[in-house]
Tab-separated table of C-alpha atoms in Angstrom:
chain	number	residue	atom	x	y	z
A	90	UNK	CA	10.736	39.353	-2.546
A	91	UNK	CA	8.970	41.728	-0.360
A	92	UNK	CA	10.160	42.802	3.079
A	93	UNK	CA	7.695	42.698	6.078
A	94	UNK	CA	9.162	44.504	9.598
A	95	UNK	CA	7.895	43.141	12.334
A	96	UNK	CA	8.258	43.950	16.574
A	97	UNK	CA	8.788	41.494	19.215
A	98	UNK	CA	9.336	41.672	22.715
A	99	UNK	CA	13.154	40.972	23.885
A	100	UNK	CA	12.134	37.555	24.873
A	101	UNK	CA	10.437	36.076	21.825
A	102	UNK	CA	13.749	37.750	19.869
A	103	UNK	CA	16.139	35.882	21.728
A	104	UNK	CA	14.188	32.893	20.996
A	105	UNK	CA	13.723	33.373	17.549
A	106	UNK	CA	17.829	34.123	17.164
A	107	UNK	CA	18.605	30.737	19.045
A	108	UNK	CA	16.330	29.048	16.889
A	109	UNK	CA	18.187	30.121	13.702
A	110	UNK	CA	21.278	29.378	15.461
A	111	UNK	CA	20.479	26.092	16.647
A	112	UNK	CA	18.097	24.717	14.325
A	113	UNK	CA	19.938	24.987	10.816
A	114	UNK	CA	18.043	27.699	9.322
A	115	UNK	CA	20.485	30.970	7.626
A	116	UNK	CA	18.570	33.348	9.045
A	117	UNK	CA	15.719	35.268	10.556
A	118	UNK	CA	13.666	35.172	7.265
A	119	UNK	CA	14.037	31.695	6.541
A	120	UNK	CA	12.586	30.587	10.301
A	121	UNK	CA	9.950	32.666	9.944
A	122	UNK	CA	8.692	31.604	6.289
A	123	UNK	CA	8.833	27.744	7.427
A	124	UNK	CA	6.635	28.864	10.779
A	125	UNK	CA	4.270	30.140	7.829
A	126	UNK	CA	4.743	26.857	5.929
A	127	UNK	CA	4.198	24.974	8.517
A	128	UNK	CA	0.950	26.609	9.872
A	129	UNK	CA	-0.289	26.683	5.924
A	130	UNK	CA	-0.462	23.015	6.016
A	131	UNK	CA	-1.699	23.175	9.360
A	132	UNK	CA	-5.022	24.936	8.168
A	133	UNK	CA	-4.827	22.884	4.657
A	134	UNK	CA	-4.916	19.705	6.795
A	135	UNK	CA	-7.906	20.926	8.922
A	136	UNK	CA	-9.716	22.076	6.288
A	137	UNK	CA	-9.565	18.860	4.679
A	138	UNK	CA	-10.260	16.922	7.451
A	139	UNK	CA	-13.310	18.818	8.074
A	140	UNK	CA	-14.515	18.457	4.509
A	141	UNK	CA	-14.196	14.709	4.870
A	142	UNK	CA	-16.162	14.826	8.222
A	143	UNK	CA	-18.537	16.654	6.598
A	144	UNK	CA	-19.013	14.347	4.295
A	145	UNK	CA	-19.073	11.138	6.368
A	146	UNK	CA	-21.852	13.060	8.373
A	147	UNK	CA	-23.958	13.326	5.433
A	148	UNK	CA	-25.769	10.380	4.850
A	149	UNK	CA	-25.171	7.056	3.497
A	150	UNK	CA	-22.882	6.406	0.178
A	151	UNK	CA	-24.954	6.075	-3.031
A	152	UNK	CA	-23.487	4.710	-6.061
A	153	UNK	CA	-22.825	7.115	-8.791
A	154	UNK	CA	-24.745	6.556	-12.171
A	155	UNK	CA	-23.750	7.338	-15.628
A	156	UNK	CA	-25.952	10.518	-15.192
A	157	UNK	CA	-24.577	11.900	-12.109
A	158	UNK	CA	-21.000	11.596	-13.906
A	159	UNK	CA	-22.385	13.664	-16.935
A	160	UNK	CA	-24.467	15.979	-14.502
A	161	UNK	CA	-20.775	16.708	-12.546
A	162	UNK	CA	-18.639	16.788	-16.179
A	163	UNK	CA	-21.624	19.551	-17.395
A	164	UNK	CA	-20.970	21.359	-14.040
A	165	UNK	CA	-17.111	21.319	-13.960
A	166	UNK	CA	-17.123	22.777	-17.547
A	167	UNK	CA	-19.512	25.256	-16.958
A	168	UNK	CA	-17.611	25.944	-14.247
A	169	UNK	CA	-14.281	26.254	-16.004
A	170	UNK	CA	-15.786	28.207	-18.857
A	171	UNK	CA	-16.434	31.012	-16.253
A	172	UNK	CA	-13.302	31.541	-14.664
A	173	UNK	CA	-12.032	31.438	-18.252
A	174	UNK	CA	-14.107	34.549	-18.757
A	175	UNK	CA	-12.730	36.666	-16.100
C-alpha cells in the first residue's frame, strides 16, 4: 500500500483523531479511506442517476426488435474485440 502525507489545520486534526477515537475506526488511515469510499459511491450514485435522467428525458420508450438486439450484440463485440487488442 502506498503512503500519501497530507496537512491539516489543528482544528480539522483534532477532529479527525476524535473521529477515530469515537467512531470505531483503528486509525487515521482507515477514516480517511472510508471518507474516500464513501464519496466514491457518492459520485457512482450521481452519475447513475443522471444517466437514468438522461434517459427518461429522451423521448418515449420504443420496443426493441430482433434487429436492434443483433445491431447492440454486433456493437458490444466489436467493442470487446478492441479493448482485447490493446
Amino acid at each position: 500500500m502506498d503512503t500519501l502525507n497530507i496537512s491539516l489545520p489543528k482544528v480539522l486534526k483534532r477532529y479527525v483523531q476524535q473521529r477515530v477515537r469515537h467512531g470505531g475506526y483503528g486509525n487515521t488511515s482507515e477514516y480517511v479511506r472510508e471518507l474516500i469510499r464513501t464519496e466514491q459511491k457518492q459520485r457512482a450514485h450521481a452519475e447513475l442517476e443522471a444517466m437514468l435522467l438522461e434517459g427518461i428525458q429522451s423521448g418515449p420508450a420504443t420496443e426493441m426488435t430482433k434487429a436492434n438486439w443483433n445491431k447492440l450484440r454486433e456493437r458490444l463485440k466489436s467493442k470487446a474485440k478492441q479493448q482485447k487488442r490493446k
